[in-house]
Coordinates of C-alpha atoms (C1' of nucleotides) in Angstrom, one line a residue:
Chain A
M1 CA 102.5 72.2 132.2
A2 CA 100.3 73.6 135.1
Q3 CA 101.8 76.8 135.6
P4 CA 104.8 78.7 135.0
D5 CA 107.4 78.9 138.3
A6 CA 109.6 81.7 139.0
T7 CA 112.0 80.4 136.8
D8 CA 109.5 80.2 133.5
R9 CA 108.3 83.5 134.1
K10 CA 112.1 85.1 134.7
L11 CA 112.2 83.2 131.2
L12 CA 109.3 84.4 129.5
R13 CA 110.4 88.2 130.3
E14 CA 113.7 87.5 128.8
L15 CA 112.3 85.9 125.7
Q16 CA 109.9 89.3 125.7
R17 CA 112.4 91.7 126.3
D18 CA 114.9 90.0 123.3
S19 CA 114.5 86.6 121.7
H20 CA 117.4 86.6 119.4
R21 CA 119.6 85.1 122.0
S22 CA 121.4 81.8 122.3
V23 CA 119.6 79.2 124.7
Q24 CA 123.4 79.6 126.3
V25 CA 122.9 83.2 126.8
L26 CA 119.5 82.7 128.5
G27 CA 120.2 80.3 130.2
D28 CA 123.2 82.4 131.8
S29 CA 120.6 84.8 132.5
V30 CA 118.0 82.3 134.5
G31 CA 120.5 80.5 136.3
L32 CA 119.9 77.1 134.0
S33 CA 122.5 75.3 131.8
P34 CA 121.5 75.0 128.1
S35 CA 120.0 71.8 127.7
A36 CA 117.7 72.7 130.7
C37 CA 116.8 76.0 129.1
H38 CA 115.7 74.8 125.7
R39 CA 113.3 72.4 127.1
R40 CA 111.8 74.7 129.8
I41 CA 111.7 77.2 126.2
K42 CA 110.1 74.3 124.0
A43 CA 107.7 73.6 127.3
L44 CA 106.8 77.1 127.3
E45 CA 105.8 77.0 123.5
D46 CA 103.9 73.6 124.0
A47 CA 101.9 75.2 126.5
G48 CA 100.5 78.2 124.6
Y49 CA 102.3 80.8 126.8
I50 CA 103.9 81.7 123.6
S51 CA 102.6 82.5 120.7
G52 CA 105.2 83.7 118.6
Y53 CA 108.4 85.2 117.5
R54 CA 108.2 88.5 115.4
A55 CA 110.7 91.1 115.2
E56 CA 109.6 94.3 115.9
L57 CA 110.1 97.2 113.1
D58 CA 110.8 101.2 114.2
A59 CA 107.6 102.5 112.8
E60 CA 109.4 106.0 112.6
R61 CA 112.2 104.7 110.7
L62 CA 109.4 103.1 108.0
G63 CA 107.4 106.4 107.6
F64 CA 104.4 105.3 110.2
A65 CA 104.8 108.9 111.5
M66 CA 100.9 109.2 113.0
Q67 CA 98.7 107.2 115.2
F68 CA 95.3 108.0 116.1
F69 CA 92.4 106.5 118.4
I70 CA 89.7 106.2 116.6
E71 CA 86.1 105.8 118.3
V72 CA 83.3 104.5 116.3
G73 CA 79.8 104.4 116.9
L74 CA 77.4 102.2 114.7
N75 CA 73.6 102.9 114.1
S76 CA 72.4 99.4 115.5
Q77 CA 73.6 97.3 117.5
S78 CA 72.1 94.5 116.1
E79 CA 74.6 91.1 115.5
A80 CA 74.2 91.8 112.4
A81 CA 75.4 95.2 112.4
L82 CA 78.3 93.7 114.7
D83 CA 79.1 91.4 112.1
A84 CA 79.3 93.4 109.4
F85 CA 81.3 96.1 110.8
E86 CA 84.3 93.6 112.3
A87 CA 84.5 91.7 108.9
A88 CA 84.8 95.0 106.9
V89 CA 87.5 96.6 109.4
Q90 CA 89.6 93.7 109.1
D91 CA 90.7 94.4 105.3
I92 CA 91.7 98.0 106.6
P93 CA 95.3 97.1 106.8
E94 CA 95.8 100.3 109.3
V95 CA 93.5 99.2 111.6
L96 CA 95.9 97.9 114.3
E97 CA 93.7 96.7 116.8
C98 CA 89.9 97.0 117.1
H99 CA 88.0 96.6 120.3
L100 CA 84.7 96.4 121.2
M101 CA 83.8 98.4 123.9
A102 CA 81.8 98.8 127.0
G103 CA 80.2 101.6 127.9
H104 CA 79.8 105.3 125.4
S105 CA 81.4 103.8 121.8
D106 CA 80.8 101.0 120.3
Y107 CA 84.4 100.3 118.6
I108 CA 88.1 101.4 119.5
L109 CA 90.4 100.8 117.0
R110 CA 94.3 101.8 117.1
V111 CA 95.5 103.4 113.2
I112 CA 98.6 104.2 112.0
C113 CA 99.3 106.6 109.2
R114 CA 102.1 107.9 106.8
D115 CA 100.5 111.4 106.4
H116 CA 97.3 114.0 106.4
E117 CA 96.8 111.8 103.4
D118 CA 96.8 108.3 104.3
F119 CA 94.7 109.5 107.3
E120 CA 92.0 111.6 105.0
H121 CA 91.6 107.8 103.1
L122 CA 91.6 105.9 105.6
H123 CA 88.4 108.7 107.3
R124 CA 86.6 108.4 104.2
R125 CA 86.9 104.4 104.0
L126 CA 85.9 104.1 107.6
S127 CA 82.5 106.6 106.9
A128 CA 81.3 106.0 104.0
R129 CA 82.1 102.9 102.7
L130 CA 82.1 100.6 106.4
P131 CA 78.6 99.2 107.1
G132 CA 76.6 100.9 109.4
V133 CA 78.4 103.5 110.8
A134 CA 77.0 106.5 112.3
R135 CA 79.6 108.6 114.6
I136 CA 83.3 108.8 114.3
H137 CA 85.6 110.5 116.8
S138 CA 89.2 110.9 115.8
N139 CA 91.9 111.2 118.4
M140 CA 95.4 112.0 117.6
S141 CA 98.1 110.6 119.7
I142 CA 100.9 113.6 119.5
R143 CA 103.9 111.4 121.4
R144 CA 103.8 108.0 122.9
V145 CA 104.8 109.0 125.9
K146 CA 105.3 105.2 127.2
A147 CA 105.4 101.7 125.1
R148 CA 106.0 98.9 127.3
T149 CA 106.8 95.8 125.0
G150 CA 105.1 92.8 126.4
L151 CA 103.6 91.9 129.3
P152 CA 104.1 93.1 132.8
I153 CA 104.8 89.4 134.1
Chain B
M1 CA 120.4 101.8 103.0
A2 CA 118.3 104.5 101.5
Q3 CA 115.3 103.2 101.2
P4 CA 113.9 99.3 101.7
D5 CA 112.9 98.0 97.8
A6 CA 110.4 95.7 97.4
T7 CA 112.5 92.5 98.2
D8 CA 113.3 94.4 101.8
R9 CA 109.6 95.0 102.6
K10 CA 108.6 91.3 101.8
L11 CA 111.4 90.6 104.3
L12 CA 110.4 92.4 106.9
R13 CA 106.6 91.5 106.7
E14 CA 108.1 87.8 107.2
L15 CA 110.0 88.7 109.9
Q16 CA 107.5 90.4 111.6
R17 CA 105.0 87.5 110.7
D18 CA 107.6 84.7 112.2
S19 CA 111.3 85.7 113.0
H20 CA 112.2 82.0 114.0
R21 CA 113.0 80.9 110.5
S22 CA 116.2 80.1 109.2
V23 CA 117.8 82.7 106.5
Q24 CA 117.0 79.4 104.5
V25 CA 113.7 79.8 104.3
L26 CA 113.2 83.1 105.0
G27 CA 115.1 83.2 101.4
D28 CA 113.0 80.4 100.3
S29 CA 109.5 83.3 100.5
V30 CA 111.4 86.0 99.2
G31 CA 113.6 84.0 96.3
L32 CA 116.8 84.5 97.8
S33 CA 119.9 82.3 98.6
P34 CA 120.9 81.8 102.1
S35 CA 123.8 84.3 102.3
A36 CA 121.7 87.4 100.5
C37 CA 118.6 87.0 102.6
H38 CA 121.1 86.9 105.2
R39 CA 123.0 89.9 103.8
R40 CA 119.7 91.7 103.7
I41 CA 118.3 91.5 107.1
K42 CA 122.0 92.3 108.7
A43 CA 121.6 96.0 106.4
L44 CA 117.6 96.1 107.6
E45 CA 118.9 95.8 111.3
D46 CA 121.7 98.0 110.3
A47 CA 119.7 100.7 108.9
G48 CA 117.2 100.7 112.2
Y49 CA 114.3 99.1 110.4
I50 CA 114.3 96.5 112.6
S51 CA 114.4 97.5 116.4
G52 CA 114.4 93.9 118.1
Y53 CA 112.6 90.2 118.3
R54 CA 110.6 89.5 120.5
A55 CA 108.3 86.6 121.9
E56 CA 104.9 87.3 122.5
L57 CA 103.1 86.2 124.6
D58 CA 99.6 84.8 125.1
A59 CA 98.4 87.3 127.5
E60 CA 94.5 85.2 128.1
R61 CA 96.8 82.3 128.8
L62 CA 99.0 84.6 131.7
G63 CA 95.7 85.5 133.1
F64 CA 95.4 88.7 131.6
A65 CA 91.8 88.7 130.5
M66 CA 91.0 92.4 130.8
Q67 CA 91.9 95.6 129.1
F68 CA 91.2 99.0 128.9
F69 CA 91.6 102.4 127.6
I70 CA 91.8 104.8 129.8
E71 CA 91.0 108.7 129.2
V72 CA 93.1 111.2 131.6
G73 CA 92.8 115.0 131.9
L74 CA 94.8 117.1 134.1
N75 CA 94.3 120.1 135.9
S76 CA 97.3 122.0 134.5
Q77 CA 98.9 121.8 131.1
S78 CA 102.0 123.0 132.2
E79 CA 105.3 121.6 131.2
A80 CA 106.0 120.4 135.1
A81 CA 102.7 119.4 135.1
L82 CA 102.9 116.7 131.9
D83 CA 106.5 115.9 133.3
A84 CA 105.4 114.6 136.0
F85 CA 102.5 112.9 135.2
E86 CA 104.6 110.7 132.9
A87 CA 107.3 110.1 134.5
A88 CA 104.9 108.2 137.4
V89 CA 103.2 106.6 134.7
Q90 CA 106.3 105.0 133.6
D91 CA 106.4 102.9 136.9
I92 CA 103.0 101.2 136.2
P93 CA 103.8 97.9 134.6
E94 CA 100.2 97.4 134.1
V95 CA 100.3 100.4 131.8
L96 CA 101.6 99.0 127.8
E97 CA 101.0 102.1 126.3
C98 CA 100.4 105.8 127.2
H99 CA 100.1 108.9 124.7
L100 CA 99.8 112.5 124.9
M101 CA 96.6 113.2 122.7
A102 CA 95.5 116.7 120.4
G103 CA 92.1 117.3 121.2
H104 CA 89.4 116.4 124.7
S105 CA 92.0 114.3 126.8
D106 CA 95.2 115.0 127.7
Y107 CA 96.5 111.3 127.9
I108 CA 94.8 107.6 126.3
L109 CA 96.5 105.3 128.1
R110 CA 96.2 101.2 127.2
V111 CA 96.1 99.0 130.5
I112 CA 95.8 95.1 130.9
C113 CA 94.4 93.8 134.3
R114 CA 93.7 89.8 135.2
D115 CA 90.5 90.8 137.8
H116 CA 88.7 93.6 139.1
E117 CA 90.7 93.8 142.2
D118 CA 93.5 94.6 139.6
F119 CA 91.3 97.0 138.3
E120 CA 90.7 98.4 141.2
H121 CA 93.9 99.1 142.7
L122 CA 94.9 100.7 139.5
H123 CA 92.9 102.9 139.1
R124 CA 93.0 103.8 143.0
R125 CA 96.6 104.6 141.8
L126 CA 95.7 106.4 139.1
S127 CA 93.0 108.8 140.7
A128 CA 94.8 109.0 143.8
R129 CA 98.7 109.0 143.5
L130 CA 99.5 110.1 140.0
P131 CA 100.2 114.0 140.2
G132 CA 97.9 116.5 138.7
V133 CA 94.6 114.0 137.8
A134 CA 91.5 115.8 137.5
R135 CA 89.5 113.8 135.6
I136 CA 89.5 109.7 134.4
H137 CA 87.5 107.9 132.0
S138 CA 87.9 104.3 131.6
N139 CA 86.6 102.5 128.7
M140 CA 86.6 98.6 128.7
S141 CA 87.1 96.4 125.8
I142 CA 84.7 93.6 125.7
R143 CA 86.5 91.9 123.1
R144 CA 89.2 92.4 120.5
V145 CA 88.1 92.0 117.5
K146 CA 91.0 92.6 115.6
A147 CA 94.6 92.6 116.3
R148 CA 97.7 93.2 113.4
T149 CA 101.0 92.2 114.6
G150 CA 102.8 94.4 113.0
L151 CA 103.0 97.5 110.8
P152 CA 100.8 97.3 107.1
I153 CA 104.2 97.5 104.8
Chain C
dG1 C1' 114.9 67.8 135.9
dC2 C1' 119.6 68.6 136.2
dT3 C1' 124.1 68.4 133.5
dG4 C1' 127.4 66.9 130.1
dA5 C1' 129.4 65.2 125.6
dA6 C1' 128.3 64.1 120.8
dA7 C1' 125.9 65.1 116.3
dG8 C1' 123.9 67.2 113.3
dG9 C1' 122.5 71.8 111.1
dG10 C1' 122.4 76.6 110.3
dA11 C1' 125.0 81.4 111.1
dC12 C1' 128.4 84.1 109.2
dA13 C1' 132.7 85.8 106.1
dG14 C1' 135.2 85.1 101.8
dA15 C1' 136.3 84.7 97.3
dG16 C1' 134.3 84.3 92.6
dT17 C1' 131.0 85.4 88.7
Chain D
dA1 C1' 124.1 92.2 94.1
dC2 C1' 124.0 87.4 94.5
dT3 C1' 126.4 82.3 94.8
dC4 C1' 128.8 79.1 96.0
dT5 C1' 131.7 77.2 99.5
dG6 C1' 134.2 76.3 104.4
dT7 C1' 134.4 76.9 109.1
dC8 C1' 132.6 77.8 113.3
dC9 C1' 129.4 78.0 117.0
dC10 C1' 125.0 76.7 118.1
dT11 C1' 121.2 73.9 118.5
dT12 C1' 119.3 69.6 119.9
dT13 C1' 119.0 64.8 121.2
dC14 C1' 120.9 61.7 124.4
dA15 C1' 122.6 59.2 128.5
dG16 C1' 123.8 59.5 133.1
dC17 C1' 123.6 61.2 137.6

DNA sequence: GCTGAAAGGGACAGAGT
DNA sequence: ACTCTGTCCCTTTCAGC
């Protein structure tokens, strides 16, 4: 597949909104017969546009009440220092996302916690036990104002 | 359902890893018969632990090459100012997430862009056309170091 | 590339342990 | 609360347009 056409993009939008519908129903919503719809989806999967199908869990319902954006600065920006930090961060389950940043901070982490105790434990782990950490600044989210589920296609 | 037990949590982990498997296969991976597995999943859905099933799209494959964390400060922290800003932010599709923050910045936005032009357009829209914006600081992600798909349950 | 029909398999409900 | 079993519907394929 060279480039997804308008129907493909519509299908992708539908799939990232709710993937648990039959090809019958999905076909109806984009104006395709079930088998044509099925073939399109298969092609989109094979071309790598769809990386997976996932259940989205309710974080609050599961007790994750707090979310933070943590800025991290390292002592050194050598390749070894970055590699060591990145390897260590993989093992912390509370870290949902970690980005190497341009600009002021070296890294930005998006983390989620159940309670203050959880966060203290995490904070300690980040500042004391992660290699090369010079500076940590935590920003707590008071409320999630917007949460788009999926890409703006 | 009062609280999900160990089997439920295992099931939730499996579902947020890959929800496109039959109850047969899912049951095998958690040690349940297909119908028992099916009943558990139904119960978890009904109790609100699962908020939806979504296809995860490949952002890079779809041309979204840039990601930013944008800090926004407002002129006023009055309720009207916050409401106006929050309403306006809902209409910008590139804004994947928006958080009301404790601390230095009023808001942190996670945005995604295809190219520089896209970002310039977005930046202009944020600073000029959004109500009450006093200060914007954009942080570009060089590389996504970690992307956990789902919650640490 | 689409439609339509036919076969195979999974989802779902009910009775039993 | 799980297992077994049967029914129904959907997925998937293939022939034809």
